Coordinates of C-alpha atoms and ligand atoms in Angstrom, one line a residue:
M115 CA 0.0 0.0 0.0
I116 CA 1.2 3.5 -0.8
L117 CA 0.8 5.8 2.2
T118 CA 0.3 9.5 2.0
V119 CA 0.5 12.0 4.9
T120 CA -1.5 15.2 4.9
L121 CA -1.0 16.9 8.2
N122 CA -3.0 19.9 7.1
A123 CA -5.9 18.2 5.3
A124 CA -8.5 20.5 3.8
L125 CA -12.0 20.6 2.5
D126 CA -11.2 21.9 -1.0
I127 CA -13.8 24.2 -2.5
T128 CA -13.5 25.3 -6.1
Y129 CA -15.5 28.1 -7.6
R130 CA -15.7 28.7 -11.3
V131 CA -16.3 32.3 -12.5
P132 CA -16.3 33.6 -16.1
R133 CA -13.7 36.2 -15.3
L134 CA -12.0 37.1 -12.0
E135 CA -11.8 40.8 -11.2
P136 CA -10.4 42.4 -8.1
R137 CA -12.7 44.6 -6.0
S138 CA -15.9 43.3 -7.7
S139 CA -18.6 40.8 -6.9
H140 CA -18.8 37.6 -8.9
R141 CA -21.6 35.1 -9.9
V142 CA -20.2 31.7 -9.3
R143 CA -21.0 29.4 -12.2
E144 CA -20.1 26.1 -10.5
V145 CA -19.1 24.9 -7.0
V146 CA -17.1 21.7 -6.5
E147 CA -16.3 20.4 -3.0
R148 CA -13.6 17.7 -2.6
P149 CA -11.5 16.0 0.2
G150 CA -8.2 17.8 -0.3
G151 CA -4.8 18.8 1.0
K152 CA -1.9 17.6 -1.1
G153 CA -1.5 14.0 0.2
L154 CA -5.3 13.3 -0.2
N155 CA -5.1 14.5 -3.8
V156 CA -2.0 12.2 -4.4
S157 CA -3.9 9.2 -3.0
R158 CA -7.0 9.9 -5.1
V159 CA -4.9 10.0 -8.3
L160 CA -3.1 6.8 -7.2
A161 CA -6.4 5.1 -6.6
A162 CA -7.5 6.1 -10.1
L163 CA -4.3 4.6 -11.5
G164 CA -5.2 1.3 -9.8
H165 CA -2.9 1.5 -6.8
E166 CA -3.8 0.6 -3.2
T167 CA -3.4 3.7 -1.1
L168 CA -4.1 5.0 2.4
V169 CA -4.2 8.5 3.8
T170 CA -3.2 9.7 7.2
G171 CA -2.8 13.1 8.9
F172 CA -5.4 14.9 10.9
A173 CA -9.2 15.5 10.5
G174 CA -11.5 17.2 13.0
G175 CA -14.7 19.2 13.5
P176 CA -17.6 19.6 11.1
S177 CA -15.3 20.1 8.0
G178 CA -13.2 17.1 9.1
E179 CA -16.4 15.0 9.2
R180 CA -17.5 16.3 5.8
L181 CA -14.0 15.6 4.4
R182 CA -14.3 11.9 5.6
T183 CA -17.7 11.5 4.1
L184 CA -16.5 12.9 0.7
L185 CA -13.5 10.6 0.9
A186 CA -15.6 7.6 1.4
E187 CA -17.8 8.7 -1.6
V188 CA -15.0 9.2 -4.2
T189 CA -15.1 5.6 -5.2
E190 CA -15.4 6.4 -8.9
E191 CA -11.6 6.7 -9.0
G192 CA -11.0 3.7 -6.7
P193 CA -11.1 3.4 -2.9
V194 CA -8.8 5.4 -0.7
G195 CA -8.2 4.0 2.8
D196 CA -8.8 6.5 5.7
A197 CA -6.4 6.4 8.6
L198 CA -6.8 10.1 9.5
V199 CA -6.2 10.8 13.2
P200 CA -9.2 12.6 14.9
V201 CA -8.4 16.0 16.4
A202 CA -10.5 18.5 18.4
G203 CA -9.9 21.4 16.0
N204 CA -11.8 22.0 12.8
T205 CA -10.2 20.9 9.5
R206 CA -9.5 23.9 7.3
R207 CA -11.2 24.9 4.1
T208 CA -9.3 26.0 1.0
V209 CA -10.9 27.9 -1.7
G210 CA -9.8 28.0 -5.3
V211 CA -11.3 30.4 -7.8
V212 CA -11.0 29.3 -11.4
D213 CA -11.0 32.2 -13.9
E214 CA -12.4 30.7 -17.0
A215 CA -11.3 33.5 -19.3
A216 CA -7.6 33.3 -18.1
G217 CA -7.6 29.5 -17.7
D218 CA -6.0 29.6 -14.3
A219 CA -6.9 29.7 -10.6
T220 CA -6.4 31.9 -7.5
R221 CA -6.2 30.1 -4.1
F222 CA -7.0 31.0 -0.5
N223 CA -5.7 28.4 2.0
E224 CA -6.8 28.7 5.7
P225 CA -4.0 28.0 8.3
G226 CA -5.6 24.8 9.7
P227 CA -6.6 23.7 13.2
Q228 CA -4.3 23.9 16.3
I229 CA -2.8 20.5 16.9
T230 CA -2.1 19.7 20.6
P231 CA 1.1 17.8 21.7
A232 CA -1.0 14.8 22.6
E233 CA -2.6 14.8 19.1
W234 CA 0.9 15.0 17.5
D235 CA 2.1 12.0 19.7
R236 CA -1.0 10.0 18.6
F237 CA -0.2 10.8 15.0
L238 CA 3.4 9.6 15.4
E239 CA 2.2 6.3 16.8
T240 CA -0.3 5.8 14.0
Y241 CA 2.4 6.7 11.4
D242 CA 4.9 4.2 12.8
G243 CA 2.3 1.5 12.7
L244 CA 1.3 2.3 9.1
L245 CA 4.9 2.2 7.8
H246 CA 5.0 -1.6 8.4
D247 CA 2.6 -2.1 5.5
A248 CA 3.8 0.7 3.2
T249 CA 5.7 0.2 -0.1
A250 CA 6.3 4.0 -0.3
V251 CA 5.3 7.1 1.6
A252 CA 4.6 10.7 0.5
L253 CA 4.7 13.6 3.0
C254 CA 2.7 16.4 1.6
G255 CA 1.8 20.0 2.2
S256 CA 1.9 22.7 4.9
L257 CA 2.0 22.1 8.6
P258 CA -1.0 23.1 10.8
P259 CA -0.3 25.3 13.9
G260 CA 1.1 23.3 16.8
V261 CA 3.0 20.7 14.7
P262 CA 6.8 21.2 15.2
V263 CA 8.5 22.9 12.3
G264 CA 10.9 19.9 12.1
A265 CA 8.0 17.4 11.8
Y266 CA 9.0 16.3 8.3
G267 CA 12.6 15.6 9.5
T268 CA 11.1 13.2 12.1
L269 CA 8.8 11.5 9.6
V270 CA 11.5 11.1 6.9
R271 CA 13.9 9.6 9.5
A272 CA 11.2 7.1 10.6
A273 CA 10.4 6.1 7.0
R274 CA 14.1 5.6 6.3
A275 CA 14.6 3.5 9.5
A276 CA 11.6 1.3 8.4
G277 CA 13.2 0.9 4.9
V278 CA 10.3 2.7 3.2
P279 CA 11.1 5.0 0.3
V280 CA 10.0 8.5 1.1
L281 CA 9.0 11.5 -1.0
L282 CA 8.7 15.0 0.5
D283 CA 6.5 17.7 -1.1
T284 CA 6.4 20.8 1.0
S285 CA 7.9 24.3 1.2
G286 CA 9.8 26.8 3.3
E287 CA 11.4 25.9 6.6
P288 CA 9.5 22.5 6.8
L289 CA 11.2 21.6 3.5
V290 CA 14.6 22.7 4.7
R291 CA 14.3 20.6 7.9
G292 CA 13.0 17.6 6.0
L293 CA 15.9 17.8 3.5
A294 CA 18.4 17.4 6.3
A295 CA 16.9 14.0 7.0
R296 CA 17.8 12.9 3.4
P297 CA 14.5 11.9 1.8
D298 CA 14.6 9.7 -1.4
A299 CA 13.0 12.5 -3.4
V300 CA 11.5 16.0 -3.1
K301 CA 9.2 17.7 -5.5
P302 CA 9.4 21.5 -5.2
N303 CA 8.0 23.9 -7.8
A304 CA 10.0 26.8 -9.1
G305 CA 8.8 29.3 -6.5
E306 CA 9.6 26.8 -3.6
L307 CA 13.0 26.2 -5.0
A308 CA 13.8 29.9 -5.3
A309 CA 12.5 30.5 -1.8
I310 CA 14.9 28.1 -0.1
T311 CA 17.9 28.6 -2.3
G312 CA 17.8 32.3 -3.2
T313 CA 18.3 31.5 -6.9
T314 CA 15.6 31.7 -9.6
E315 CA 17.6 29.5 -12.0
P316 CA 15.9 26.1 -11.5
L317 CA 18.9 23.9 -12.5
R318 CA 21.3 25.6 -10.1
A319 CA 18.6 25.6 -7.4
A320 CA 17.9 21.9 -7.9
E321 CA 21.6 21.0 -7.7
Q322 CA 21.8 22.9 -4.4
V323 CA 18.8 21.1 -3.0
R324 CA 20.3 17.8 -3.9
R325 CA 23.6 18.7 -2.2
R326 CA 21.5 19.6 0.9
G327 CA 20.3 16.0 1.3
A328 CA 17.6 14.9 -1.3
H329 CA 18.6 11.8 -3.3
A330 CA 16.4 13.0 -6.2
V331 CA 14.9 16.4 -6.9
V332 CA 12.0 16.6 -9.3
A333 CA 11.1 20.3 -9.9
S334 CA 7.8 21.1 -11.5
L335 CA 8.3 24.1 -13.7
G336 CA 4.8 24.9 -14.9
A337 CA 4.7 25.4 -18.7
D338 CA 8.3 24.1 -18.9
G339 CA 7.4 20.7 -17.6
L340 CA 9.7 18.8 -15.1
L341 CA 13.4 19.0 -14.3
A342 CA 14.7 15.9 -12.5
L343 CA 18.1 15.3 -10.9
T344 CA 18.3 11.7 -9.8
P345 CA 21.0 9.1 -8.8
D346 CA 20.4 7.5 -12.2
G347 CA 20.8 10.6 -14.3
S348 CA 19.2 14.0 -15.0
W349 CA 16.3 14.8 -17.4
R350 CA 13.8 17.3 -18.5
A351 CA 10.2 16.0 -19.3
E352 CA 7.7 18.0 -21.3
P353 CA 4.3 17.1 -22.6
P354 CA 3.6 17.9 -26.3
R355 CA 1.3 20.7 -25.4
R356 CA 0.2 22.8 -22.4
L357 CA -3.5 23.1 -21.6
A358 CA -5.3 26.0 -19.9
G359 CA -7.7 25.2 -17.1
N360 CA -7.3 24.7 -13.4
P361 CA -3.7 24.0 -12.5
T362 CA -4.5 23.3 -8.8
G363 CA -3.3 19.8 -8.0
A364 CA -1.0 19.5 -11.0
G365 CA 2.0 19.0 -8.7
D366 CA 0.0 16.4 -6.6
S367 CA -0.4 14.4 -9.8
V368 CA 3.3 14.5 -10.4
V369 CA 3.9 13.1 -6.9
A370 CA 1.3 10.3 -7.6
A371 CA 2.9 9.4 -10.9
L372 CA 6.4 9.3 -9.3
L373 CA 5.2 7.0 -6.5
A374 CA 3.3 4.7 -8.9
G375 CA 6.4 4.5 -11.2
L376 CA 8.6 3.7 -8.2
V377 CA 6.5 0.8 -6.8
E378 CA 6.1 -0.5 -10.4
G379 CA 9.9 -0.5 -10.8
L380 CA 9.8 1.8 -13.8
P381 CA 13.1 3.5 -14.9
W382 CA 13.2 7.2 -14.1
P383 CA 12.6 8.5 -17.7
D384 CA 9.3 6.5 -17.8
R385 CA 8.2 7.8 -14.4
L386 CA 8.9 11.3 -15.6
A387 CA 7.0 10.9 -18.8
R388 CA 4.0 9.7 -16.9
A389 CA 4.3 12.5 -14.3
A390 CA 4.5 15.2 -16.9
A391 CA 1.5 13.9 -18.9
L392 CA -0.6 13.3 -15.8
S393 CA 0.2 16.8 -14.5
A394 CA -0.9 18.3 -17.8
A395 CA -4.1 16.2 -17.8
T396 CA -4.9 17.4 -14.3
V397 CA -5.4 20.9 -15.5
R398 CA -8.4 19.7 -17.6
A399 CA -10.2 18.1 -14.5
P400 CA -12.8 20.0 -12.4
A401 CA -10.7 19.8 -9.2
A402 CA -7.3 18.8 -7.7
G403 CA -6.9 15.0 -7.2
E404 CA -8.5 14.3 -10.6
F405 CA -7.3 14.1 -14.1
D406 CA -8.8 13.8 -17.6
R407 CA -7.9 10.2 -18.6
A408 CA -8.5 10.7 -22.3
V409 CA -6.2 13.7 -22.3
Y410 CA -3.6 11.8 -20.3
E411 CA -3.6 8.9 -22.7
E412 CA -3.3 11.3 -25.7
L413 CA -0.4 13.3 -24.2
L414 CA 1.7 10.4 -22.8
P415 CA 3.1 9.0 -26.1
G416 CA 4.2 12.5 -27.2
T417 CA 5.8 13.5 -23.9
K418 CA 9.5 14.1 -24.5
V419 CA 12.1 13.1 -21.9
T420 CA 15.6 14.5 -22.7
A421 CA 18.9 14.1 -20.9
Q422 CA 20.0 17.2 -18.9
L423 CA 23.6 18.1 -18.4
V424 CA 24.5 18.9 -14.8
A425 CA 27.7 20.0 -13.1
A426 CA 29.8 17.0 -11.9
Ligands
TA6_696 O1 -1.9 21.3 -4.5 C1 -3.2 21.7 -4.4 C2 -3.7 21.6 -3.0 O2 -3.4 20.3 -2.6 C3 -5.1 22.0 -2.7 O3 -5.9 20.9 -2.9 C4 -5.1 22.6 -1.3 O4 -5.7 21.8 -0.4 C5 -3.7 23.0 -1.1 O5 -2.9 22.4 -2.1 C6 -3.0 22.7 0.2 O6 -1.7 23.1 0.2 P1 -0.9 23.6 1.5 O7 0.5 23.9 1.0 O8 -1.6 24.7 2.1 O9 -0.9 22.4 2.4

């Protein structure tokens, strides 16, 4: 089973408006509500790809209840196991507004519930137990208040001690702390890379992140596809065309494809081709955690993976 961790799970709400304009009132054309937060999205995509997957993290209050109900309902894509740890606080909501004219989205993410030291300890026990049955683990997203900033360092070390490959997808100080524990892979986007390295040149930034401890760095570069520095070589992966739509969750689909490829034993270039095509196909779905299967199958054969020269 592939385990995903979402410490700051969310009830994801997506509004569609014909055009987003600051300082004006909008008529919402469509509302979509989904169980969200990065790891939940990863698991939903994994389930749709036919992989057994389980989510853990925290859920609480009325929106936590709603999230769990929705999670049990999203069986169309395949079942996602629920090992979320109950907390007293209310799970956050995140709101994404899709601007249909521009073909992109603006997001508002609440900070999340306050986690008590006892709740954090309960989570650590649950996580240690779940690692026994995991073939891989992804640690995803921001930390809710109360969770120690070095949390991902602790979780990466536990996965490594249990012999479970671990991928980390977060940003800022939690990423810096997680890197020091030497995860198997990290998946920053261009902004996250720049924020922790101080360079806006993705290749130089990715090289720096690898030197800081990640065995592999897969950077998602929006319209420029993916840049991967791995122990087996370095590559760029680009789908044949970019599509406008809702880019929310495109990075989560990259993580899902990388984990699926890892447990299936695919070579890196094949994992990257799938990740780039799946990420592009996510933009055409109504919400994060979903992708347009027909678009994915159409893009995959034309997705180019080319070797990337890196400094020795
Ligand atoms: O990547 C998209 C997304 O997973 C949304 O579904 C939303 O829940 C958000 O990211 C959470 O990200 P954060 O970094 O705040 O944990």
